[in-house]
């Protein structure tokens, strides 16, 4: 009991000494709700938010909430946060189709929402004039990946191993039906075709965004096509890592034995592979960039004025959606990816 009293006294002393209480302006109370803390990309984003939060001082108070990949949990969390007197919600939906339920809760109390990372239907966003969306355009990553492949091909004639002037390629696709898997696969091929780039597809198979699945499929392809494949196009880096593993086991990336591999995400784990000339490149969506945009928009929505004030690089879409850009990451600009991840590391 004595101990508890002592702790309480310390807490009270800290509270009264905090500049937060001395400040005239009320801090903006933001709740950032993630569909799942376990997601790698989103954990980078959370790190970026925490670092950005530390630059905002006591003007902003942020709660980070984990919905543990469960929509009913997320709905309950929203109820609790609203009851607690939150000023604005930033929501990464577990299920974007549940947006209308979440919007109804916030709308009843006139609380703005910034949805992020998983996009609700346009009609849902448009149903409430105080909600926005921040994310990327999946098609763009496919286009950038195609441009990266074509640039590499031009710069390195040795990639055309059989010297037939055409690029023989395979595609490791993400989970069928997933918007990123569909858009990236379609756009990478379409962009090369439209540019008149000579290509020949040897195989396309879903590896569900997973390293192990990709490794197994790549092993099968090596058995089937041998060294005939000149480019392994992956919908994400996790699968590129699997392809690289299979290729390394088959003796690739030593001496002259080579096969081009490209991914998407520019994960910190592929950075050394790009540096060592194993992977040709990847496509980065800067989690830090996105983190800042979400927090700035949330605060702007509460304070009034321009919602996009301070937001860098965002492109305004047609339904209060803001799209953050993708960047090509190759050996010559690898420091861009390194810098992006550095900003997401929390101390
Ligand atoms: Ca060829």
Tab-separated table of C-alpha atoms in Angstrom, residues 17-238:
chain	number	residue	atom	x	y	z
A	17	UNK	CA	5.256	19.238	-14.062
A	18	UNK	CA	4.321	18.202	-17.586
A	19	UNK	CA	4.264	21.055	-20.122
A	20	UNK	CA	1.102	19.477	-21.502
A	21	UNK	CA	-0.878	20.747	-18.560
A	22	UNK	CA	0.775	24.132	-18.596
A	23	UNK	CA	-0.105	24.692	-22.226
A	24	UNK	CA	-3.087	26.838	-23.110
A	25	UNK	CA	-3.987	25.036	-26.349
A	26	UNK	CA	-5.549	21.627	-25.893
A	27	UNK	CA	-3.530	18.810	-27.479
A	28	UNK	CA	-5.140	17.032	-30.423
A	29	UNK	CA	-6.000	13.485	-29.386
A	30	UNK	CA	-5.374	11.058	-32.225
A	31	UNK	CA	-6.022	7.315	-32.223
A	32	UNK	CA	-4.175	5.296	-34.838
A	33	UNK	CA	-5.746	1.869	-35.234
A	34	UNK	CA	-3.731	-0.766	-37.099
A	35	UNK	CA	-5.321	-3.880	-38.560
A	36	UNK	CA	-2.444	-5.925	-37.117
A	37	UNK	CA	0.740	-4.872	-35.328
A	38	UNK	CA	2.390	-8.075	-36.620
A	39	UNK	CA	2.457	-6.802	-40.226
A	40	UNK	CA	6.054	-5.891	-41.162
A	41	UNK	CA	5.362	-2.914	-43.398
A	42	UNK	CA	2.914	-1.445	-40.894
A	43	UNK	CA	5.402	-1.844	-38.081
A	44	UNK	CA	7.800	0.312	-40.106
A	45	UNK	CA	4.976	2.803	-40.491
A	46	UNK	CA	4.278	2.768	-36.763
A	47	UNK	CA	7.960	3.459	-36.112
A	48	UNK	CA	7.798	6.396	-38.540
A	49	UNK	CA	4.755	7.755	-36.710
A	50	UNK	CA	6.415	7.503	-33.316
A	51	UNK	CA	9.470	9.344	-34.550
A	52	UNK	CA	7.339	12.015	-36.175
A	53	UNK	CA	5.234	12.270	-33.008
A	54	UNK	CA	8.363	13.071	-31.006
A	55	UNK	CA	8.896	16.153	-33.214
A	56	UNK	CA	5.353	17.400	-32.560
A	57	UNK	CA	5.849	17.930	-28.834
A	58	UNK	CA	2.838	18.059	-26.565
A	59	UNK	CA	0.491	19.506	-29.203
A	60	UNK	CA	-0.521	16.002	-30.262
A	61	UNK	CA	-1.329	12.953	-28.144
A	62	UNK	CA	-1.358	9.632	-29.977
A	63	UNK	CA	-2.820	6.264	-29.009
A	64	UNK	CA	-1.594	3.276	-31.067
A	65	UNK	CA	-4.132	0.475	-31.158
A	66	UNK	CA	-3.801	-3.110	-32.443
A	67	UNK	CA	-6.965	-4.693	-33.894
A	68	UNK	CA	-5.201	-8.084	-34.116
A	69	UNK	CA	-6.668	-8.762	-37.540
A	70	UNK	CA	-10.245	-8.922	-36.235
A	71	UNK	CA	-12.975	-6.573	-37.457
A	72	UNK	CA	-15.364	-6.945	-34.462
A	73	UNK	CA	-12.400	-6.062	-32.196
A	74	UNK	CA	-11.700	-3.011	-34.325
A	75	UNK	CA	-15.361	-1.906	-34.105
A	76	UNK	CA	-15.286	-2.219	-30.301
A	77	UNK	CA	-12.028	-0.277	-30.135
A	78	UNK	CA	-13.610	2.558	-32.109
A	79	UNK	CA	-16.559	2.667	-29.660
A	80	UNK	CA	-14.185	2.791	-26.701
A	81	UNK	CA	-12.000	5.508	-28.222
A	82	UNK	CA	-15.009	7.649	-29.112
A	83	UNK	CA	-16.381	7.264	-25.571
A	84	UNK	CA	-12.939	8.286	-24.275
A	85	UNK	CA	-13.199	11.580	-26.129
A	86	UNK	CA	-10.800	11.068	-29.033
A	87	UNK	CA	-10.605	14.015	-31.502
A	88	UNK	CA	-9.755	12.091	-34.675
A	89	UNK	CA	-9.397	8.477	-35.813
A	90	UNK	CA	-6.773	7.109	-38.210
A	91	UNK	CA	-8.015	3.676	-39.245
A	92	UNK	CA	-6.230	0.905	-41.122
A	93	UNK	CA	-9.311	-1.293	-41.653
A	94	UNK	CA	-9.173	-5.019	-41.003
A	95	UNK	CA	-11.887	-5.322	-43.640
A	96	UNK	CA	-12.356	-2.263	-45.865
A	97	UNK	CA	-15.922	-3.473	-46.548
A	98	UNK	CA	-16.728	-2.700	-42.897
A	99	UNK	CA	-15.975	0.993	-43.469
A	100	UNK	CA	-19.634	2.064	-43.503
A	101	UNK	CA	-20.127	0.717	-39.942
A	102	UNK	CA	-17.027	2.541	-38.727
A	103	UNK	CA	-17.985	5.748	-40.532
A	104	UNK	CA	-21.462	5.711	-38.934
A	105	UNK	CA	-19.911	5.590	-35.451
A	106	UNK	CA	-17.601	8.551	-36.113
A	107	UNK	CA	-20.151	10.563	-38.075
A	108	UNK	CA	-22.627	10.442	-35.171
A	109	UNK	CA	-20.072	12.335	-33.057
A	110	UNK	CA	-18.667	14.488	-35.866
A	111	UNK	CA	-15.224	12.854	-35.516
A	112	UNK	CA	-13.022	12.925	-38.630
A	113	UNK	CA	-11.389	9.768	-39.979
A	114	UNK	CA	-8.231	9.200	-41.991
A	115	UNK	CA	-8.380	5.685	-43.396
A	116	UNK	CA	-5.050	4.287	-44.510
A	117	UNK	CA	-3.286	1.366	-46.231
A	118	UNK	CA	-6.494	-0.557	-47.122
A	119	UNK	CA	-8.893	1.486	-49.177
A	120	UNK	CA	-12.641	1.455	-48.461
A	121	UNK	CA	-15.042	1.769	-51.376
A	122	UNK	CA	-15.195	5.177	-52.970
A	123	UNK	CA	-18.931	5.415	-52.149
A	124	UNK	CA	-18.213	4.857	-48.446
A	125	UNK	CA	-15.518	7.526	-48.387
A	126	UNK	CA	-17.837	9.947	-50.160
A	127	UNK	CA	-20.668	9.250	-47.679
A	128	UNK	CA	-19.013	11.396	-44.963
A	129	UNK	CA	-17.358	14.737	-45.719
A	130	UNK	CA	-14.898	14.354	-42.833
A	131	UNK	CA	-13.195	11.180	-43.927
A	132	UNK	CA	-10.138	10.711	-46.144
A	133	UNK	CA	-7.934	7.933	-47.429
A	134	UNK	CA	-4.127	7.763	-47.570
A	135	UNK	CA	-2.439	4.962	-49.489
A	136	UNK	CA	-0.618	4.061	-52.654
A	137	UNK	CA	-1.753	3.236	-56.192
A	138	UNK	CA	-0.993	-0.484	-56.705
A	139	UNK	CA	-0.822	-0.031	-60.497
A	140	UNK	CA	2.047	2.442	-60.100
A	141	UNK	CA	4.326	-0.152	-58.515
A	142	UNK	CA	3.886	-2.428	-61.549
A	143	UNK	CA	4.672	0.404	-63.952
A	144	UNK	CA	7.826	1.375	-62.040
A	145	UNK	CA	8.936	-2.252	-61.860
A	146	UNK	CA	8.570	-2.537	-65.658
A	147	UNK	CA	10.593	0.632	-66.229
A	148	UNK	CA	13.289	-0.663	-63.888
A	149	UNK	CA	13.486	-3.961	-65.831
A	150	UNK	CA	13.708	-2.190	-69.192
A	151	UNK	CA	16.442	0.168	-67.923
A	152	UNK	CA	18.446	-2.747	-66.542
A	153	UNK	CA	18.058	-4.657	-69.804
A	154	UNK	CA	19.350	-1.712	-71.795
A	155	UNK	CA	22.279	-1.102	-69.467
A	156	UNK	CA	23.351	-4.746	-69.214
A	157	UNK	CA	23.420	-6.648	-72.515
A	158	UNK	CA	24.612	-9.752	-70.637
A	159	UNK	CA	21.056	-10.189	-69.258
A	160	UNK	CA	20.033	-11.565	-72.678
A	161	UNK	CA	21.759	-14.851	-72.042
A	162	UNK	CA	20.662	-16.627	-75.241
A	163	UNK	CA	21.207	-13.480	-77.356
A	164	UNK	CA	17.843	-13.727	-79.116
A	165	UNK	CA	17.002	-10.069	-78.410
A	166	UNK	CA	14.015	-11.080	-76.276
A	167	UNK	CA	13.667	-11.260	-72.516
A	168	UNK	CA	12.519	-14.692	-71.302
A	169	UNK	CA	10.807	-14.157	-67.940
A	170	UNK	CA	8.799	-15.803	-65.186
A	171	UNK	CA	6.391	-14.121	-62.771
A	172	UNK	CA	5.928	-14.955	-59.106
A	173	UNK	CA	2.494	-13.575	-58.415
A	174	UNK	CA	0.987	-12.667	-55.025
A	175	UNK	CA	-2.291	-14.092	-53.744
A	176	UNK	CA	-4.808	-14.257	-56.628
A	177	UNK	CA	-7.584	-11.712	-56.185
A	178	UNK	CA	-5.496	-9.465	-53.927
A	179	UNK	CA	-5.542	-5.964	-55.499
A	180	UNK	CA	-1.732	-5.648	-55.310
A	181	UNK	CA	-1.170	-9.052	-56.918
A	182	UNK	CA	-3.598	-8.395	-59.762
A	183	UNK	CA	-2.568	-4.799	-60.463
A	184	UNK	CA	1.180	-5.418	-60.239
A	185	UNK	CA	1.085	-8.484	-62.488
A	186	UNK	CA	-1.107	-6.818	-65.090
A	187	UNK	CA	0.768	-3.528	-65.174
A	188	UNK	CA	4.316	-4.880	-65.238
A	189	UNK	CA	3.505	-6.928	-68.370
A	190	UNK	CA	1.299	-4.293	-69.977
A	191	UNK	CA	3.891	-1.529	-69.517
A	192	UNK	CA	6.613	-3.607	-71.199
A	193	UNK	CA	4.257	-4.577	-74.032
A	194	UNK	CA	3.144	-0.990	-74.620
A	195	UNK	CA	6.777	0.122	-74.790
A	196	UNK	CA	7.382	-2.448	-77.536
A	197	UNK	CA	9.876	-4.253	-75.325
A	198	UNK	CA	10.501	-7.798	-76.646
A	199	UNK	CA	9.351	-10.282	-74.004
A	200	UNK	CA	8.493	-13.960	-73.756
A	201	UNK	CA	6.679	-15.298	-70.699
A	202	UNK	CA	7.844	-18.778	-69.701
A	203	UNK	CA	5.620	-19.181	-66.636
A	204	UNK	CA	3.414	-17.370	-64.146
A	205	UNK	CA	2.415	-18.820	-60.798
A	206	UNK	CA	0.997	-17.461	-57.543
A	207	UNK	CA	3.332	-17.828	-54.574
A	208	UNK	CA	0.951	-15.926	-52.272
A	209	UNK	CA	3.489	-13.221	-51.379
A	210	UNK	CA	5.421	-15.895	-49.417
A	211	UNK	CA	9.155	-16.656	-49.393
A	212	UNK	CA	8.833	-20.441	-48.974
A	213	UNK	CA	6.223	-20.823	-51.719
A	214	UNK	CA	8.386	-18.744	-54.050
A	215	UNK	CA	11.470	-20.821	-53.278
A	216	UNK	CA	9.649	-24.081	-54.087
A	217	UNK	CA	8.234	-22.741	-57.340
A	218	UNK	CA	11.608	-21.336	-58.392
A	219	UNK	CA	13.201	-24.744	-57.768
A	220	UNK	CA	10.583	-26.357	-60.017
A	221	UNK	CA	11.183	-23.745	-62.707
A	222	UNK	CA	14.943	-24.285	-62.555
A	223	UNK	CA	14.303	-27.965	-63.178
A	224	UNK	CA	11.987	-27.151	-66.079
A	225	UNK	CA	13.708	-24.222	-67.798
A	226	UNK	CA	17.283	-24.524	-66.549
A	227	UNK	CA	19.192	-21.350	-67.321
A	228	UNK	CA	16.697	-20.245	-69.989
A	229	UNK	CA	14.998	-17.743	-67.636
A	230	UNK	CA	16.509	-14.265	-67.846
A	231	UNK	CA	14.277	-12.351	-65.438
A	232	UNK	CA	12.312	-13.346	-62.335
A	233	UNK	CA	9.590	-10.766	-61.757
A	234	UNK	CA	8.139	-10.840	-58.228
A	235	UNK	CA	5.025	-9.069	-56.952
A	236	UNK	CA	6.808	-8.471	-53.647
A	237	UNK	CA	10.215	-8.786	-52.020
A	238	UNK	CA	9.290	-11.695	-49.746
